[in-house]
Amino acid sequence: MTCDARHRINELSSPYDPRSPSPASEETPHERSARCPAAAGDLVRSARRLGYTGLNITHPCKQTVIPHLDELSPEAARLGAVNTVTFDGDRAIGHNTDWTGFAESFARGLPDARTRRIVQLGAGGAGAAVAHALLTLGAGQISLIDVHPSRAQALSAELQRRFSHARAHAGDAADLKELLREADGLVNATPTGMVAHPGTPVPAELLHPGLWVADIIYRPMRTELLAHAADLGCRTLNGGGMVVFQAAHAFRLFTGLTPDPERMLAHLATLVTT
Ligand SMILES: NC(=O)c1ccc[n+]([C@@H]2O[C@H](COP(=O)([O-])OP(=O)(O)OC[C@H]3O[C@@H](n4cnc5c(N)ncnc54)[C@H](O)[C@@H]3O)[C@@H](O)[C@H]2O)c1
Ligand SMILES: O=C(O)[C@]1(O)C[C@@H](O)[C@@H](O)[C@H](O)C1
């Protein structure tokens, strides 16, 4: 449920906090993102009342929406994050298709990649889904690094509990060079590299041709990190597959129909051209 979707529902039903100091259209992005988490429950209730079949949820509401739901799929409960809500009569049910979306994209885009040791940057909502997908697909060990070390530690403890102690650990940014030297692959699950947050989370000199490099950012498709990696001859995977497959899986939950991912991938390529 994006803030934009929220605005649309707001226009239709005006269920929103009447004490809000400024109309939604005048909010700064900062005010909007601060208001979104608190508003998640109102939005879910409004959407149900208006007859919506379901919603997609995005940052920063993937966790805060949970207390407003009646039920979670087993995987959404394990991950503690919801990106898709469906309505079944009066019940709002939370699902997570981010992890299945990444798993399908990875299996398809890097089918025979070695996954003995993986370094993952970013232990936020998407990072939790990506690490769960990689370990479910059989990765040996994931080292998690986040600019907020407590997030990497919390996610690693959660993964150790869910999988096994040896398969996840919180790494230190100072050890990145060493970790990458030993790794088969690198995943970027941080916002660094997005159009709005340009740059690369890993200096180019730490990459080496033996690594595969995946980025879950899809705007742009070719992030600075992927460009450096491709220049070195690394195999790369962009975020387009994850965004298409998470959407395809959500569409199946909404409609019971299986969409054509090839058509979706082709359409995405016309929408995101860089
Ligand atoms: N392709 C897809 O379908 C898809 C799905 C979900 C999210 N995303 C993208 O993934 C990115 C992350 O989304 P999120 O919801 O997890 O955000 P989030 O804010 O929940 O988590 C991002 C994490 O990255 C950390 N971080 C930021 N910069 C860092 C750096 N340079 N090095 C190490 N850690 C760093 C932050 O501290 C935070 O913990 C966004 O760009 C989002 O658009 C893509
Ligand atoms: O691009 C993202 O950040 C999204 O979080 C991706 C996916 O989880 C969608 O279901 C969300 O609506 C948006």
Coordinates of C-alpha atoms and ligand atoms in Angstrom, one line a residue:
M1 CA 0.0 0.0 0.0
T2 CA 1.9 3.0 -1.2
C3 CA 1.3 6.5 0.2
D4 CA -0.1 7.3 -3.3
A5 CA -2.6 4.5 -3.0
R6 CA -3.4 5.9 0.4
H7 CA -4.1 9.3 -1.0
R8 CA -6.5 7.7 -3.5
I9 CA -8.4 5.9 -0.9
N10 CA -8.4 9.1 1.2
E11 CA -10.0 11.0 -1.7
L12 CA -12.7 8.3 -2.1
S13 CA -13.6 7.9 1.6
S14 CA -12.0 10.6 3.7
P15 CA -11.4 8.1 6.5
Y16 CA -8.2 9.8 7.5
D17 CA -7.2 11.6 10.6
P18 CA -9.2 14.8 10.5
R19 CA -6.7 16.4 12.9
S20 CA -4.0 16.2 10.2
P21 CA -2.5 19.6 10.0
S22 CA -2.1 19.8 6.2
P23 CA -3.9 18.2 3.3
A24 CA -2.1 15.1 2.0
S25 CA -1.2 16.9 -1.2
E26 CA 0.8 19.5 0.8
E27 CA 2.7 17.0 2.9
T28 CA 6.4 16.8 2.5
P29 CA 7.8 13.3 1.7
H30 CA 9.2 13.2 5.3
E31 CA 5.8 14.0 6.8
R32 CA 4.1 11.5 4.5
S33 CA 6.5 8.7 5.5
A34 CA 6.1 9.5 9.2
R35 CA 2.3 9.3 8.9
C36 CA 2.1 6.2 6.8
P37 CA 2.9 3.6 9.4
A38 CA 0.3 4.9 11.8
A39 CA -2.2 5.1 9.1
A40 CA -1.8 1.5 7.9
G41 CA -4.8 0.2 9.9
D42 CA -7.1 2.9 8.7
L43 CA -6.1 2.2 5.1
V44 CA -6.7 -1.6 5.4
R45 CA -10.1 -0.9 6.9
S46 CA -11.0 1.6 4.2
A47 CA -9.9 -0.7 1.4
R48 CA -12.0 -3.5 2.8
R49 CA -15.0 -1.3 3.2
L50 CA -14.6 0.0 -0.4
G51 CA -14.6 -3.5 -1.8
Y52 CA -10.9 -3.8 -2.7
T53 CA -9.7 -7.3 -3.4
G54 CA -6.4 -6.6 -1.8
L55 CA -3.5 -4.3 -1.4
N56 CA 0.3 -4.2 -1.9
I57 CA 2.2 -2.8 1.0
T58 CA 5.5 -1.0 0.7
H59 CA 8.1 0.6 2.9
P60 CA 7.7 1.8 5.7
C61 CA 4.5 -0.1 6.4
K62 CA 5.4 -3.7 5.8
Q63 CA 5.8 -4.4 9.6
T64 CA 3.5 -1.8 11.0
V65 CA 0.5 -3.1 9.1
I66 CA 0.7 -6.5 10.8
P67 CA -1.3 -5.7 14.0
H68 CA -4.1 -4.5 11.7
L69 CA -4.5 -7.9 10.0
D70 CA -6.6 -10.9 11.1
E71 CA -4.3 -13.6 9.8
L72 CA -0.8 -14.1 8.3
S73 CA 0.4 -16.8 5.9
P74 CA 3.0 -19.0 7.6
E75 CA 5.9 -17.3 5.6
A76 CA 4.7 -13.8 6.4
A77 CA 4.5 -14.7 10.1
R78 CA 8.1 -16.2 9.9
L79 CA 9.4 -13.1 8.1
G80 CA 7.5 -10.6 10.2
A81 CA 6.8 -8.6 7.0
V82 CA 3.8 -8.3 4.7
N83 CA 3.8 -6.9 1.2
T84 CA 0.5 -8.2 0.1
V85 CA -2.9 -8.2 1.8
T86 CA -6.0 -10.1 0.6
F87 CA -9.5 -9.8 1.9
D88 CA -11.6 -12.9 2.6
G89 CA -15.0 -11.7 3.7
D90 CA -14.3 -9.7 6.8
R91 CA -10.8 -11.1 7.3
A92 CA -7.6 -9.3 6.1
I93 CA -4.8 -11.8 5.4
G94 CA -1.1 -10.8 5.1
H95 CA 1.3 -12.5 2.7
N96 CA 4.9 -12.0 1.7
T97 CA 5.7 -12.4 -2.0
D98 CA 9.0 -10.5 -1.8
W99 CA 10.8 -13.7 -0.8
T100 CA 9.2 -15.9 -3.4
G101 CA 9.7 -13.1 -6.0
F102 CA 13.4 -13.0 -5.2
A103 CA 13.7 -16.8 -5.1
E104 CA 12.1 -17.2 -8.5
S105 CA 14.2 -14.4 -10.0
F106 CA 17.4 -15.8 -8.6
A107 CA 16.6 -19.4 -9.7
R108 CA 15.9 -18.2 -13.1
G109 CA 18.6 -15.5 -13.5
L110 CA 21.5 -17.2 -11.9
P111 CA 20.4 -20.9 -12.1
D112 CA 23.8 -22.6 -11.5
A113 CA 25.4 -19.9 -9.3
R114 CA 27.5 -21.2 -6.4
T115 CA 26.0 -20.2 -3.1
R116 CA 28.5 -21.6 -0.6
R117 CA 29.1 -18.2 0.9
I118 CA 27.1 -15.0 0.2
V119 CA 27.6 -11.5 1.4
Q120 CA 24.4 -9.5 1.7
L121 CA 24.2 -5.8 2.3
G122 CA 21.1 -4.5 4.0
A123 CA 19.1 -6.2 6.7
G124 CA 15.8 -4.2 6.4
G125 CA 12.4 -5.5 5.2
A126 CA 13.6 -6.6 1.8
G127 CA 16.9 -7.9 3.2
A128 CA 14.9 -10.3 5.4
A129 CA 13.0 -11.6 2.5
V130 CA 16.1 -12.0 0.3
A131 CA 18.1 -13.8 3.0
H132 CA 15.2 -16.1 3.7
A133 CA 14.9 -16.9 -0.1
L134 CA 18.7 -17.6 -0.4
L135 CA 18.8 -19.9 2.6
T136 CA 15.6 -21.7 1.5
L137 CA 17.2 -22.2 -1.9
G138 CA 20.1 -23.9 -0.2
A139 CA 22.8 -21.2 0.4
G140 CA 25.5 -22.4 2.7
Q141 CA 26.2 -19.2 4.7
I142 CA 25.1 -15.6 4.5
S143 CA 27.1 -12.7 6.0
L144 CA 24.9 -9.8 6.7
I145 CA 26.2 -6.2 6.8
D146 CA 24.1 -3.1 7.6
V147 CA 25.1 0.4 8.4
H148 CA 23.0 -0.2 11.5
P149 CA 24.9 -3.2 12.9
S150 CA 22.1 -4.0 15.3
R151 CA 19.8 -4.7 12.3
A152 CA 22.3 -7.2 10.8
Q153 CA 22.6 -8.8 14.3
A154 CA 18.8 -9.1 14.8
L155 CA 18.2 -10.6 11.3
S156 CA 21.1 -13.0 11.7
A157 CA 19.8 -14.2 15.0
E158 CA 16.4 -14.7 13.5
L159 CA 17.8 -16.6 10.5
Q160 CA 20.0 -18.8 12.8
R161 CA 16.8 -19.7 14.7
R162 CA 14.9 -20.4 11.5
F163 CA 17.6 -22.3 9.6
S164 CA 20.8 -23.1 11.6
H165 CA 23.3 -21.3 13.6
A166 CA 26.1 -21.8 11.1
R167 CA 24.2 -20.5 8.1
A168 CA 23.9 -16.8 9.0
H169 CA 26.1 -14.3 10.8
A170 CA 26.3 -10.5 11.2
G171 CA 29.5 -9.2 9.5
D172 CA 31.3 -6.0 10.1
A173 CA 31.7 -3.4 7.3
A174 CA 35.4 -3.3 8.1
D175 CA 35.6 -6.9 7.1
L176 CA 33.9 -6.5 3.7
K177 CA 37.1 -6.9 1.7
E178 CA 38.0 -10.1 3.4
L179 CA 34.4 -11.5 3.2
L180 CA 34.1 -10.7 -0.5
R181 CA 37.4 -12.4 -1.2
E182 CA 36.0 -15.6 0.2
A183 CA 32.5 -15.2 -1.2
D184 CA 30.7 -16.7 -4.3
G185 CA 28.2 -13.9 -4.4
L186 CA 27.1 -10.5 -3.3
V187 CA 23.6 -9.1 -2.9
N188 CA 22.6 -5.5 -2.5
A189 CA 19.4 -5.2 -0.5
T190 CA 20.0 -1.5 0.5
P191 CA 18.5 1.5 -1.2
T192 CA 22.1 2.8 -2.2
G193 CA 22.1 2.9 -6.0
M194 CA 18.5 4.0 -6.5
V195 CA 17.8 7.0 -8.6
A196 CA 17.0 8.8 -5.3
H197 CA 20.1 7.4 -3.5
P198 CA 22.8 7.3 -6.1
G199 CA 26.2 5.7 -5.5
T200 CA 27.4 2.2 -4.8
P201 CA 27.4 0.4 -1.4
V202 CA 30.6 -1.4 -2.3
P203 CA 33.7 0.3 -3.8
A204 CA 34.5 -1.2 -7.2
E205 CA 38.0 -2.3 -6.1
L206 CA 36.5 -4.8 -3.7
L207 CA 34.7 -6.7 -6.5
H208 CA 36.4 -9.6 -8.3
P209 CA 35.4 -11.6 -11.4
G210 CA 34.7 -14.7 -9.4
L211 CA 31.7 -13.1 -7.7
W212 CA 28.1 -13.1 -9.0
V213 CA 26.4 -9.8 -8.0
A214 CA 22.7 -9.3 -7.5
D215 CA 21.0 -6.0 -6.9
I216 CA 17.3 -5.8 -5.9
I217 CA 17.0 -2.2 -6.9
Y218 CA 15.1 -1.8 -10.2
R219 CA 15.2 1.9 -10.7
P220 CA 17.6 2.1 -12.3
M221 CA 17.9 -1.5 -13.6
R222 CA 21.7 -1.1 -14.1
T223 CA 22.9 0.3 -10.8
E224 CA 26.4 1.6 -10.4
L225 CA 27.2 -1.6 -8.5
L226 CA 26.0 -3.8 -11.4
A227 CA 27.8 -1.7 -13.9
H228 CA 31.1 -2.1 -12.0
A229 CA 30.5 -5.8 -11.6
A230 CA 29.6 -6.3 -15.3
D231 CA 32.8 -4.4 -16.4
L232 CA 34.8 -6.8 -14.3
G233 CA 33.1 -9.8 -16.0
C234 CA 30.9 -10.8 -13.0
R235 CA 27.6 -12.5 -13.6
T236 CA 24.9 -10.1 -12.6
L237 CA 21.2 -10.1 -11.7
N238 CA 19.1 -6.9 -11.6
G239 CA 16.0 -6.2 -9.5
G240 CA 13.6 -6.4 -12.4
G241 CA 13.0 -10.2 -11.9
M242 CA 12.2 -9.8 -8.2
V243 CA 9.7 -6.9 -8.8
V244 CA 8.0 -8.9 -11.6
F245 CA 7.7 -12.2 -9.7
Q246 CA 6.6 -10.6 -6.4
A247 CA 3.9 -8.8 -8.4
A248 CA 3.0 -12.0 -10.3
H249 CA 2.6 -14.0 -7.1
A250 CA 0.5 -11.2 -5.5
F251 CA -1.7 -11.1 -8.7
R252 CA -2.3 -14.8 -8.3
L253 CA -3.3 -14.3 -4.7
F254 CA -5.7 -11.4 -5.7
T255 CA -7.3 -13.1 -8.7
G256 CA -6.6 -16.8 -8.6
L257 CA -5.1 -16.4 -12.1
T258 CA -1.4 -17.0 -13.0
P259 CA -0.1 -14.1 -15.1
D260 CA 2.4 -14.3 -17.9
P261 CA 5.7 -13.3 -16.4
E262 CA 7.4 -13.0 -19.8
R263 CA 4.9 -10.4 -20.8
M264 CA 5.3 -8.6 -17.5
L265 CA 9.1 -8.6 -17.8
A266 CA 8.8 -7.2 -21.4
H267 CA 6.4 -4.5 -20.1
L268 CA 8.7 -3.6 -17.2
A269 CA 11.5 -3.1 -19.8
T270 CA 9.4 -0.5 -21.5
L271 CA 8.6 1.3 -18.2
V272 CA 12.2 1.3 -16.8
T273 CA 14.6 2.1 -19.6
T274 CA 17.9 2.8 -17.7
Ligands
LIG1 N1 13.0 -5.6 -6.6 C1 12.0 -5.6 -5.7 O1 10.9 -6.2 -5.9 C2 12.1 -4.9 -4.4 C3 11.3 -5.3 -3.3 C4 11.5 -4.7 -2.1 C5 12.4 -3.7 -2.0 N2 13.2 -3.3 -3.0 C6 14.2 -2.3 -2.9 O2 15.2 -2.8 -1.9 C7 15.7 -1.6 -1.2 C8 15.6 -1.8 0.3 O3 14.3 -1.8 0.6 P1 13.8 -2.1 2.2 O4 12.3 -2.1 2.2 O5 14.5 -3.3 2.7 O6 14.4 -0.8 2.9 P2 14.7 -0.7 4.5 O7 14.9 0.7 4.8 O8 13.7 -1.6 5.3 O9 16.2 -1.5 4.6 C9 17.3 -1.0 4.0 C10 18.5 -1.4 5.0 O10 19.7 -1.1 4.3 C11 20.6 -0.4 5.3 N3 21.6 0.4 4.5 C12 21.3 1.5 3.8 N4 22.5 1.8 3.1 C13 23.4 0.9 3.4 C14 24.7 0.7 3.0 N5 25.3 1.5 2.1 N6 25.4 -0.4 3.4 C15 24.8 -1.3 4.3 N7 23.5 -1.1 4.7 C16 22.8 -0.1 4.3 C17 19.7 0.4 6.2 O11 20.3 0.6 7.4 C18 18.5 -0.6 6.3 O12 18.6 -1.5 7.4 C19 15.0 -0.4 -1.8 O13 15.8 0.2 -2.8 C20 13.7 -1.0 -2.4 O14 13.2 -0.3 -3.5 C21 13.1 -4.0 -4.2
LIG2 O1 9.4 -1.6 -4.7 C1 9.2 -1.8 -3.6 O2 9.8 -1.3 -2.7 C2 8.1 -2.7 -3.2 O3 8.2 -2.9 -1.8 C3 8.2 -4.1 -3.8 C4 7.1 -5.0 -3.4 O4 7.2 -5.5 -2.1 C5 5.7 -4.5 -3.7 O5 4.7 -5.4 -3.3 C6 5.6 -3.1 -2.9 O6 4.3 -2.6 -3.3 C7 6.7 -2.2 -3.4

